[in-house]
Amino acid sequence: MLSITAFSILTTLLATCSAIDCSVKELQPYNFESIKGVHSLTTIKNTPPSETNITWNIGICEAINSVQDCPKNSDLCGIKSIILSDSKDKPIISEIVSFNANLQKTYKTFTKDDKNSDSDGITISYSGVNWGDSLVDAELKFICDQKAEDAKFKLDKWDGNKLKLTMITKAACITSDKDKKKNEKPKDDKKKPDNGESWGWFTWIFIFLVLFLSIYIVGGAWFQYNKGNAIDFQSALKEVLENFVDLIRGLPSFCREIIERFTGNRSRGDYSAV
């Protein structure tokens, strides 16, 4: 039972750590926190007797969980819908392309000194992602421009196999820590929720403690069962748990006895025998 609980805790912790993190070493030289959020790009094509709408949702440094039709924990999600002339308020969704946050990403920097580049920046790529019967790729290209004001994506390509999006932004310029501008509201600093980063060390201590206890209890039960001291493994496990509980209950009295002996020896040292 305890092993199952430990496994559940570990699974939950791993799931919460799977989203895009702006603090990954590849993005450290940049200021992606300044464009953090979910960005959307929509293209509409006239396809009589209907219109075809494709909206791409891109999560910068956070997963896309706020878009209703996108799968949970997506970095990138495209929704294709058909809009009929007689029911424009009821679009029909025909395709959903999703790139999950757990997928491996490739980070590649480029500079003006490169042979095939006239700018500085970084690309984030996804390769060979399953989508129906196909494998699709995606490339997000962030180009450095210190004068850029609006952080907006531009669709360069989508042919059903590969997606290319580009953003021209100051966030893609290599900068020092002093120049980084976070999306913070000074007046709301006291109300800012804790995102869990401050207790990361405590989480690992808790994980190791749970693992140690699981190994101790299950291993002890297995040892008792193999020695033939128990009828079955369940009985052995119950016996080990009872012994462990008795040990925990006895710790306070054991500590108290040690303290009393220590303080008692010191107090008797102040008197001489008659």
PDB file of C-alpha atoms in Angstrom:
ATOM      1  CA  MET A   1       0.000   0.000   0.000  1.00  0.00           C
ATOM      2  CA  LEU A   2       2.815   2.359   0.940  1.00  0.00           C
ATOM      3  CA  SER A   3       4.668   1.481  -2.267  1.00  0.00           C
ATOM      4  CA  ILE A   4       1.615   2.425  -4.320  1.00  0.00           C
ATOM      5  CA  THR A   5       1.369   5.736  -2.456  1.00  0.00           C
ATOM      6  CA  ALA A   6       5.038   6.483  -3.086  1.00  0.00           C
ATOM      7  CA  PHE A   7       4.644   5.660  -6.782  1.00  0.00           C
ATOM      8  CA  SER A   8       1.629   7.992  -7.023  1.00  0.00           C
ATOM      9  CA  ILE A   9       3.551  10.831  -5.393  1.00  0.00           C
ATOM     10  CA  LEU A  10       6.471  10.396  -7.770  1.00  0.00           C
ATOM     11  CA  THR A  11       4.179  10.288 -10.802  1.00  0.00           C
ATOM     12  CA  THR A  12       2.455  13.502  -9.743  1.00  0.00           C
ATOM     13  CA  LEU A  13       5.734  15.304  -9.154  1.00  0.00           C
ATOM     14  CA  LEU A  14       7.093  14.239 -12.530  1.00  0.00           C
ATOM     15  CA  ALA A  15       3.923  15.426 -14.267  1.00  0.00           C
ATOM     16  CA  THR A  16       4.187  18.888 -12.715  1.00  0.00           C
ATOM     17  CA  CYS A  17       7.794  19.204 -13.865  1.00  0.00           C
ATOM     18  CA  SER A  18       7.107  18.361 -17.520  1.00  0.00           C
ATOM     19  CA  ALA A  19       5.988  21.793 -18.814  1.00  0.00           C
ATOM     20  CA  ILE A  20       8.341  24.225 -20.633  1.00  0.00           C
ATOM     21  CA  ASP A  21      10.682  25.944 -18.222  1.00  0.00           C
ATOM     22  CA  CYS A  22      12.215  29.327 -19.044  1.00  0.00           C
ATOM     23  CA  SER A  23      15.104  28.447 -16.765  1.00  0.00           C
ATOM     24  CA  VAL A  24      16.497  25.678 -19.001  1.00  0.00           C
ATOM     25  CA  LYS A  25      20.154  26.367 -19.729  1.00  0.00           C
ATOM     26  CA  GLU A  26      19.544  26.909 -23.457  1.00  0.00           C
ATOM     27  CA  LEU A  27      17.234  29.870 -22.737  1.00  0.00           C
ATOM     28  CA  GLN A  28      19.236  31.371 -19.871  1.00  0.00           C
ATOM     29  CA  PRO A  29      21.043  33.956 -22.051  1.00  0.00           C
ATOM     30  CA  TYR A  30      17.676  35.294 -23.260  1.00  0.00           C
ATOM     31  CA  ASN A  31      14.706  37.063 -21.706  1.00  0.00           C
ATOM     32  CA  PHE A  32      11.799  34.789 -22.620  1.00  0.00           C
ATOM     33  CA  GLU A  33      10.066  35.648 -19.356  1.00  0.00           C
ATOM     34  CA  SER A  34       9.183  39.005 -20.940  1.00  0.00           C
ATOM     35  CA  ILE A  35       6.968  37.246 -23.526  1.00  0.00           C
ATOM     36  CA  LYS A  36       5.667  34.534 -21.214  1.00  0.00           C
ATOM     37  CA  GLY A  37       2.106  33.426 -21.900  1.00  0.00           C
ATOM     38  CA  VAL A  38      -0.106  31.874 -24.563  1.00  0.00           C
ATOM     39  CA  HIS A  39       0.167  33.541 -27.982  1.00  0.00           C
ATOM     40  CA  SER A  40      -2.349  32.971 -30.793  1.00  0.00           C
ATOM     41  CA  LEU A  41      -2.082  33.317 -34.562  1.00  0.00           C
ATOM     42  CA  THR A  42      -5.121  32.962 -36.832  1.00  0.00           C
ATOM     43  CA  THR A  43      -5.366  32.579 -40.599  1.00  0.00           C
ATOM     44  CA  ILE A  44      -8.681  32.499 -42.475  1.00  0.00           C
ATOM     45  CA  LYS A  45      -8.994  31.173 -46.013  1.00  0.00           C
ATOM     46  CA  ASN A  46     -12.034  31.502 -48.250  1.00  0.00           C
ATOM     47  CA  THR A  47     -12.947  27.967 -49.329  1.00  0.00           C
ATOM     48  CA  PRO A  48     -16.471  28.171 -50.853  1.00  0.00           C
ATOM     49  CA  PRO A  49     -19.024  27.249 -49.718  1.00  0.00           C
ATOM     50  CA  SER A  50     -17.219  27.725 -46.401  1.00  0.00           C
ATOM     51  CA  GLU A  51     -14.301  29.440 -44.697  1.00  0.00           C
ATOM     52  CA  THR A  52     -11.356  27.591 -43.191  1.00  0.00           C
ATOM     53  CA  ASN A  53      -9.948  28.939 -39.955  1.00  0.00           C
ATOM     54  CA  ILE A  54      -6.615  27.750 -38.564  1.00  0.00           C
ATOM     55  CA  THR A  55      -5.565  29.080 -35.171  1.00  0.00           C
ATOM     56  CA  TRP A  56      -2.160  28.257 -33.741  1.00  0.00           C
ATOM     57  CA  ASN A  57      -1.708  28.613 -29.984  1.00  0.00           C
ATOM     58  CA  ILE A  58       1.859  28.834 -28.702  1.00  0.00           C
ATOM     59  CA  GLY A  59       2.756  28.622 -25.024  1.00  0.00           C
ATOM     60  CA  ILE A  60       5.906  30.545 -24.182  1.00  0.00           C
ATOM     61  CA  CYS A  61       7.359  29.186 -20.943  1.00  0.00           C
ATOM     62  CA  GLU A  62       4.035  27.650 -19.958  1.00  0.00           C
ATOM     63  CA  ALA A  63       1.753  24.881 -21.183  1.00  0.00           C
ATOM     64  CA  ILE A  64      -1.454  25.632 -23.057  1.00  0.00           C
ATOM     65  CA  ASN A  65      -4.174  24.663 -20.620  1.00  0.00           C
ATOM     66  CA  SER A  66      -6.482  27.629 -21.113  1.00  0.00           C
ATOM     67  CA  VAL A  67      -7.550  26.884 -24.716  1.00  0.00           C
ATOM     68  CA  GLN A  68     -10.651  24.709 -24.553  1.00  0.00           C
ATOM     69  CA  ASP A  69     -10.078  22.479 -27.592  1.00  0.00           C
ATOM     70  CA  CYS A  70      -6.329  21.991 -27.127  1.00  0.00           C
ATOM     71  CA  PRO A  71      -5.103  18.867 -25.327  1.00  0.00           C
ATOM     72  CA  LYS A  72      -3.873  19.577 -21.816  1.00  0.00           C
ATOM     73  CA  ASN A  73      -0.180  20.246 -21.261  1.00  0.00           C
ATOM     74  CA  SER A  74       0.522  21.362 -24.826  1.00  0.00           C
ATOM     75  CA  ASP A  75       3.378  23.638 -25.854  1.00  0.00           C
ATOM     76  CA  LEU A  76       1.943  24.208 -29.298  1.00  0.00           C
ATOM     77  CA  CYS A  77      -1.536  23.509 -30.622  1.00  0.00           C
ATOM     78  CA  GLY A  78      -3.232  24.144 -33.956  1.00  0.00           C
ATOM     79  CA  ILE A  79      -7.008  24.026 -34.428  1.00  0.00           C
ATOM     80  CA  LYS A  80      -8.539  23.879 -37.893  1.00  0.00           C
ATOM     81  CA  SER A  81     -12.248  24.619 -38.141  1.00  0.00           C
ATOM     82  CA  ILE A  82     -14.748  24.914 -40.975  1.00  0.00           C
ATOM     83  CA  ILE A  83     -17.177  27.835 -40.902  1.00  0.00           C
ATOM     84  CA  LEU A  84     -20.326  27.393 -42.974  1.00  0.00           C
ATOM     85  CA  SER A  85     -22.117  30.468 -44.301  1.00  0.00           C
ATOM     86  CA  ASP A  86     -25.452  29.506 -42.712  1.00  0.00           C
ATOM     87  CA  SER A  87     -23.962  28.685 -39.279  1.00  0.00           C
ATOM     88  CA  LYS A  88     -21.020  31.003 -38.674  1.00  0.00           C
ATOM     89  CA  ASP A  89     -21.506  30.845 -34.916  1.00  0.00           C
ATOM     90  CA  LYS A  90     -21.053  27.052 -34.918  1.00  0.00           C
ATOM     91  CA  PRO A  91     -17.682  26.211 -36.483  1.00  0.00           C
ATOM     92  CA  ILE A  92     -16.908  22.556 -37.132  1.00  0.00           C
ATOM     93  CA  ILE A  93     -13.501  21.467 -35.848  1.00  0.00           C
ATOM     94  CA  SER A  94     -11.844  19.217 -38.417  1.00  0.00           C
ATOM     95  CA  GLU A  95      -8.222  19.010 -37.215  1.00  0.00           C
ATOM     96  CA  ILE A  96      -6.262  19.466 -33.985  1.00  0.00           C
ATOM     97  CA  VAL A  97      -2.465  19.334 -34.133  1.00  0.00           C
ATOM     98  CA  SER A  98      -0.793  19.230 -30.725  1.00  0.00           C
ATOM     99  CA  PHE A  99       2.831  19.241 -29.574  1.00  0.00           C
ATOM    100  CA  ASN A 100       2.933  18.032 -25.975  1.00  0.00           C
ATOM    101  CA  ALA A 101       5.131  19.719 -23.363  1.00  0.00           C
ATOM    102  CA  ASN A 102       6.767  16.362 -22.573  1.00  0.00           C
ATOM    103  CA  LEU A 103       8.218  16.045 -26.076  1.00  0.00           C
ATOM    104  CA  GLN A 104      11.943  16.466 -26.514  1.00  0.00           C
ATOM    105  CA  LYS A 105      12.863  19.840 -27.942  1.00  0.00           C
ATOM    106  CA  THR A 106      15.976  20.929 -29.818  1.00  0.00           C
ATOM    107  CA  TYR A 107      17.403  24.387 -29.142  1.00  0.00           C
ATOM    108  CA  LYS A 108      19.672  25.902 -31.785  1.00  0.00           C
ATOM    109  CA  THR A 109      21.187  29.375 -31.777  1.00  0.00           C
ATOM    110  CA  PHE A 110      22.090  31.338 -34.891  1.00  0.00           C
ATOM    111  CA  THR A 111      24.062  34.544 -35.461  1.00  0.00           C
ATOM    112  CA  LYS A 112      24.844  36.997 -38.223  1.00  0.00           C
ATOM    113  CA  ASP A 113      28.194  35.302 -38.609  1.00  0.00           C
ATOM    114  CA  ASP A 114      26.555  32.077 -39.767  1.00  0.00           C
ATOM    115  CA  LYS A 115      26.654  31.335 -43.475  1.00  0.00           C
ATOM    116  CA  ASN A 116      22.885  31.101 -43.945  1.00  0.00           C
ATOM    117  CA  SER A 117      21.790  33.731 -41.449  1.00  0.00           C
ATOM    118  CA  ASP A 118      21.570  37.520 -41.421  1.00  0.00           C
ATOM    119  CA  SER A 119      20.305  37.856 -37.841  1.00  0.00           C
ATOM    120  CA  ASP A 120      20.760  36.604 -34.280  1.00  0.00           C
ATOM    121  CA  GLY A 121      18.356  34.431 -32.327  1.00  0.00           C
ATOM    122  CA  ILE A 122      17.346  30.916 -31.398  1.00  0.00           C
ATOM    123  CA  THR A 123      15.065  28.189 -32.769  1.00  0.00           C
ATOM    124  CA  ILE A 124      13.072  25.617 -30.815  1.00  0.00           C
ATOM    125  CA  SER A 125      12.274  22.513 -32.853  1.00  0.00           C
ATOM    126  CA  TYR A 126      10.042  19.450 -32.496  1.00  0.00           C
ATOM    127  CA  SER A 127      10.722  16.463 -34.725  1.00  0.00           C
ATOM    128  CA  GLY A 128       8.729  13.375 -35.688  1.00  0.00           C
ATOM    129  CA  VAL A 129       5.605  14.028 -33.637  1.00  0.00           C
ATOM    130  CA  ASN A 130       2.775  11.534 -34.146  1.00  0.00           C
ATOM    131  CA  TRP A 131      -0.362  13.053 -35.653  1.00  0.00           C
ATOM    132  CA  GLY A 132      -2.836  10.519 -36.983  1.00  0.00           C
ATOM    133  CA  ASP A 133      -1.086   8.542 -39.718  1.00  0.00           C
ATOM    134  CA  SER A 134       1.591  11.198 -40.165  1.00  0.00           C
ATOM    135  CA  LEU A 135       4.720  12.480 -38.456  1.00  0.00           C
ATOM    136  CA  VAL A 136       4.891  16.260 -38.213  1.00  0.00           C
ATOM    137  CA  ASP A 137       7.665  18.694 -37.355  1.00  0.00           C
ATOM    138  CA  ALA A 138       7.556  22.203 -35.940  1.00  0.00           C
ATOM    139  CA  GLU A 139      10.063  25.029 -35.768  1.00  0.00           C
ATOM    140  CA  LEU A 140       9.658  28.172 -33.695  1.00  0.00           C
ATOM    141  CA  LYS A 141      12.160  30.806 -34.755  1.00  0.00           C
ATOM    142  CA  PHE A 142      12.845  33.776 -32.494  1.00  0.00           C
ATOM    143  CA  ILE A 143      14.771  36.615 -34.153  1.00  0.00           C
ATOM    144  CA  CYS A 144      16.533  39.276 -32.114  1.00  0.00           C
ATOM    145  CA  ASP A 145      15.454  42.880 -32.669  1.00  0.00           C
ATOM    146  CA  GLN A 146      16.194  45.388 -29.910  1.00  0.00           C
ATOM    147  CA  LYS A 147      13.682  47.847 -31.404  1.00  0.00           C
ATOM    148  CA  ALA A 148      10.779  45.390 -31.659  1.00  0.00           C
ATOM    149  CA  GLU A 149       7.739  46.473 -29.653  1.00  0.00           C
ATOM    150  CA  ASP A 150       5.121  43.805 -30.393  1.00  0.00           C
ATOM    151  CA  ALA A 151       5.837  40.129 -29.774  1.00  0.00           C
ATOM    152  CA  LYS A 152       3.738  38.487 -32.491  1.00  0.00           C
ATOM    153  CA  PHE A 153       4.167  35.268 -34.428  1.00  0.00           C
ATOM    154  CA  LYS A 154       4.145  35.062 -38.217  1.00  0.00           C
ATOM    155  CA  LEU A 155       3.206  31.880 -40.059  1.00  0.00           C
ATOM    156  CA  ASP A 156       5.944  30.946 -42.523  1.00  0.00           C
ATOM    157  CA  LYS A 157       4.783  27.459 -43.454  1.00  0.00           C
ATOM    158  CA  TRP A 158       2.213  24.784 -42.745  1.00  0.00           C
ATOM    159  CA  ASP A 159       1.767  22.055 -45.342  1.00  0.00           C
ATOM    160  CA  GLY A 160       0.427  19.310 -43.106  1.00  0.00           C
ATOM    161  CA  ASN A 161       3.910  17.974 -42.457  1.00  0.00           C
ATOM    162  CA  LYS A 162       5.945  20.867 -41.137  1.00  0.00           C
ATOM    163  CA  LEU A 163       5.059  24.028 -39.247  1.00  0.00           C
ATOM    164  CA  LYS A 164       7.290  27.097 -39.232  1.00  0.00           C
ATOM    165  CA  LEU A 165       6.545  30.122 -37.081  1.00  0.00           C
ATOM    166  CA  THR A 166       8.671  33.229 -36.596  1.00  0.00           C
ATOM    167  CA  MET A 167       8.661  35.925 -33.931  1.00  0.00           C
ATOM    168  CA  ILE A 168      10.775  39.075 -34.063  1.00  0.00           C
ATOM    169  CA  THR A 169      11.331  40.166 -30.486  1.00  0.00           C
ATOM    170  CA  LYS A 170      13.756  41.699 -27.990  1.00  0.00           C
ATOM    171  CA  ALA A 171      13.385  38.519 -25.937  1.00  0.00           C
ATOM    172  CA  ALA A 172      15.598  36.665 -28.445  1.00  0.00           C
ATOM    173  CA  CYS A 173      18.528  39.033 -27.879  1.00  0.00           C
ATOM    174  CA  ILE A 174      21.291  37.796 -25.617  1.00  0.00           C
ATOM    175  CA  THR A 175      21.274  40.022 -22.575  1.00  0.00           C
ATOM    176  CA  SER A 176      22.694  40.329 -19.081  1.00  0.00           C
ATOM    177  CA  ASP A 177      20.717  39.589 -15.926  1.00  0.00           C
ATOM    178  CA  LYS A 178      20.449  43.321 -15.188  1.00  0.00           C
ATOM    179  CA  ASP A 179      18.714  43.957 -18.501  1.00  0.00           C
ATOM    180  CA  LYS A 180      16.143  41.220 -18.135  1.00  0.00           C
ATOM    181  CA  LYS A 181      12.622  42.511 -17.654  1.00  0.00           C
ATOM    182  CA  LYS A 182      10.224  40.112 -16.008  1.00  0.00           C
ATOM    183  CA  ASN A 183       6.450  40.247 -16.353  1.00  0.00           C
ATOM    184  CA  GLU A 184       5.913  41.483 -12.842  1.00  0.00           C
ATOM    185  CA  LYS A 185       3.399  43.862 -11.324  1.00  0.00           C
ATOM    186  CA  PRO A 186       5.175  45.682  -8.475  1.00  0.00           C
ATOM    187  CA  LYS A 187       1.948  46.434  -6.626  1.00  0.00           C
ATOM    188  CA  ASP A 188       0.950  42.779  -6.579  1.00  0.00           C
ATOM    189  CA  ASP A 189       4.298  41.350  -5.432  1.00  0.00           C
ATOM    190  CA  LYS A 190       2.867  40.442  -2.030  1.00  0.00           C
ATOM    191  CA  LYS A 191       0.017  38.561  -3.658  1.00  0.00           C
ATOM    192  CA  LYS A 192       2.178  36.700  -6.131  1.00  0.00           C
ATOM    193  CA  PRO A 193       1.628  32.960  -5.603  1.00  0.00           C
ATOM    194  CA  ASP A 194       4.504  30.647  -4.878  1.00  0.00           C
ATOM    195  CA  ASN A 195       5.224  28.551  -7.978  1.00  0.00           C
ATOM    196  CA  GLY A 196       6.969  25.843  -5.937  1.00  0.00           C
ATOM    197  CA  GLU A 197      10.563  26.669  -6.916  1.00  0.00           C
ATOM    198  CA  SER A 198      11.424  27.798  -3.369  1.00  0.00           C
ATOM    199  CA  TRP A 199      10.799  24.358  -1.861  1.00  0.00           C
ATOM    200  CA  GLY A 200      12.486  22.162  -4.469  1.00  0.00           C
ATOM    201  CA  TRP A 201      15.067  20.864  -1.974  1.00  0.00           C
ATOM    202  CA  PHE A 202      12.289  19.883   0.450  1.00  0.00           C
ATOM    203  CA  THR A 203      10.524  17.962  -2.329  1.00  0.00           C
ATOM    204  CA  TRP A 204      13.618  15.849  -3.017  1.00  0.00           C
ATOM    205  CA  ILE A 205      14.134  15.143   0.691  1.00  0.00           C
ATOM    206  CA  PHE A 206      10.492  14.023   0.910  1.00  0.00           C
ATOM    207  CA  ILE A 207      10.870  11.783  -2.168  1.00  0.00           C
ATOM    208  CA  PHE A 208      13.990  10.093  -0.800  1.00  0.00           C
ATOM    209  CA  LEU A 209      12.340   9.652   2.603  1.00  0.00           C
ATOM    210  CA  VAL A 210       9.294   7.969   1.040  1.00  0.00           C
ATOM    211  CA  LEU A 211      11.517   5.731  -1.101  1.00  0.00           C
ATOM    212  CA  PHE A 212      13.647   4.761   1.917  1.00  0.00           C
ATOM    213  CA  LEU A 213      10.609   3.868   4.014  1.00  0.00           C
ATOM    214  CA  SER A 214       9.090   1.888   1.129  1.00  0.00           C
ATOM    215  CA  ILE A 215      12.295  -0.097   0.614  1.00  0.00           C
ATOM    216  CA  TYR A 216      12.685  -0.662   4.364  1.00  0.00           C
ATOM    217  CA  ILE A 217       9.139  -1.939   4.890  1.00  0.00           C
ATOM    218  CA  VAL A 218       8.784  -4.009   1.703  1.00  0.00           C
ATOM    219  CA  GLY A 219      12.354  -5.337   1.984  1.00  0.00           C
ATOM    220  CA  GLY A 220      11.844  -6.254   5.639  1.00  0.00           C
ATOM    221  CA  ALA A 221       8.626  -8.096   4.842  1.00  0.00           C
ATOM    222  CA  TRP A 222      10.295  -9.983   2.002  1.00  0.00           C
ATOM    223  CA  PHE A 223      13.180 -10.970   4.303  1.00  0.00           C
ATOM    224  CA  GLN A 224      10.778 -12.222   6.986  1.00  0.00           C
ATOM    225  CA  TYR A 225       8.792 -14.191   4.410  1.00  0.00           C
ATOM    226  CA  ASN A 226      11.889 -15.833   2.902  1.00  0.00           C
ATOM    227  CA  LYS A 227      13.128 -16.857   6.372  1.00  0.00           C
ATOM    228  CA  GLY A 228       9.829 -18.619   6.958  1.00  0.00           C
ATOM    229  CA  ASN A 229       8.849 -16.440   9.907  1.00  0.00           C
ATOM    230  CA  ALA A 230       5.502 -15.597   8.308  1.00  0.00           C
ATOM    231  CA  ILE A 231       2.730 -17.626   6.693  1.00  0.00           C
ATOM    232  CA  ASP A 232       2.510 -15.356   3.651  1.00  0.00           C
ATOM    233  CA  PHE A 233       3.929 -12.083   2.398  1.00  0.00           C
ATOM    234  CA  GLN A 234       0.912 -10.086   3.586  1.00  0.00           C
ATOM    235  CA  SER A 235       1.396 -11.337   7.154  1.00  0.00           C
ATOM    236  CA  ALA A 236       5.092 -10.505   6.970  1.00  0.00           C
ATOM    237  CA  LEU A 237       4.294  -7.013   5.719  1.00  0.00           C
ATOM    238  CA  LYS A 238       1.809  -6.507   8.543  1.00  0.00           C
ATOM    239  CA  GLU A 239       4.367  -7.645  11.109  1.00  0.00           C
ATOM    240  CA  VAL A 240       7.030  -5.268   9.770  1.00  0.00           C
ATOM    241  CA  LEU A 241       4.564  -2.374   9.792  1.00  0.00           C
ATOM    242  CA  GLU A 242       3.582  -3.134  13.398  1.00  0.00           C
ATOM    243  CA  ASN A 243       7.241  -3.281  14.434  1.00  0.00           C
ATOM    244  CA  PHE A 244       7.897  -0.003  12.650  1.00  0.00           C
ATOM    245  CA  VAL A 245       4.948   1.682  14.387  1.00  0.00           C
ATOM    246  CA  ASP A 246       6.142   0.349  17.770  1.00  0.00           C
ATOM    247  CA  LEU A 247       9.590   1.743  17.020  1.00  0.00           C
ATOM    248  CA  ILE A 248       8.169   5.185  16.247  1.00  0.00           C
ATOM    249  CA  ARG A 249       6.054   5.137  19.409  1.00  0.00           C
ATOM    250  CA  GLY A 250       9.059   4.157  21.510  1.00  0.00           C
ATOM    251  CA  LEU A 251      11.319   6.944  20.223  1.00  0.00           C
ATOM    252  CA  PRO A 252      10.033   9.664  22.638  1.00  0.00           C
ATOM    253  CA  SER A 253      10.551   7.491  25.735  1.00  0.00           C
ATOM    254  CA  PHE A 254      13.942   6.334  24.455  1.00  0.00           C
ATOM    255  CA  CYS A 255      15.093   9.921  23.912  1.00  0.00           C
ATOM    256  CA  ARG A 256      13.706  10.924  27.320  1.00  0.00           C
ATOM    257  CA  GLU A 257      15.610   8.076  28.999  1.00  0.00           C
ATOM    258  CA  ILE A 258      18.860   9.101  27.318  1.00  0.00           C
ATOM    259  CA  ILE A 259      18.376  12.716  28.396  1.00  0.00           C
ATOM    260  CA  GLU A 260      17.544  11.695  31.978  1.00  0.00           C
ATOM    261  CA  ARG A 261      20.629   9.497  32.217  1.00  0.00           C
ATOM    262  CA  PHE A 262      22.817  12.248  30.856  1.00  0.00           C
ATOM    263  CA  THR A 263      21.423  14.942  33.154  1.00  0.00           C
ATOM    264  CA  GLY A 264      21.361  12.506  36.108  1.00  0.00           C
ATOM    265  CA  ASN A 265      25.055  11.691  35.738  1.00  0.00           C
ATOM    266  CA  ARG A 266      25.892  15.382  35.670  1.00  0.00           C
ATOM    267  CA  SER A 267      23.824  16.163  38.797  1.00  0.00           C
ATOM    268  CA  ARG A 268      25.428  13.335  40.809  1.00  0.00           C
ATOM    269  CA  GLY A 269      28.823  14.670  39.954  1.00  0.00           C
ATOM    270  CA  ASP A 270      28.165  17.691  42.215  1.00  0.00           C
ATOM    271  CA  TYR A 271      28.017  15.542  45.389  1.00  0.00           C
ATOM    272  CA  SER A 272      30.569  13.341  47.127  1.00  0.00           C
ATOM    273  CA  ALA A 273      29.743  10.011  48.765  1.00  0.00           C
ATOM    274  CA  VAL A 274      29.631   9.941  52.598  1.00  0.00           C
TER     275      VAL A 274
END
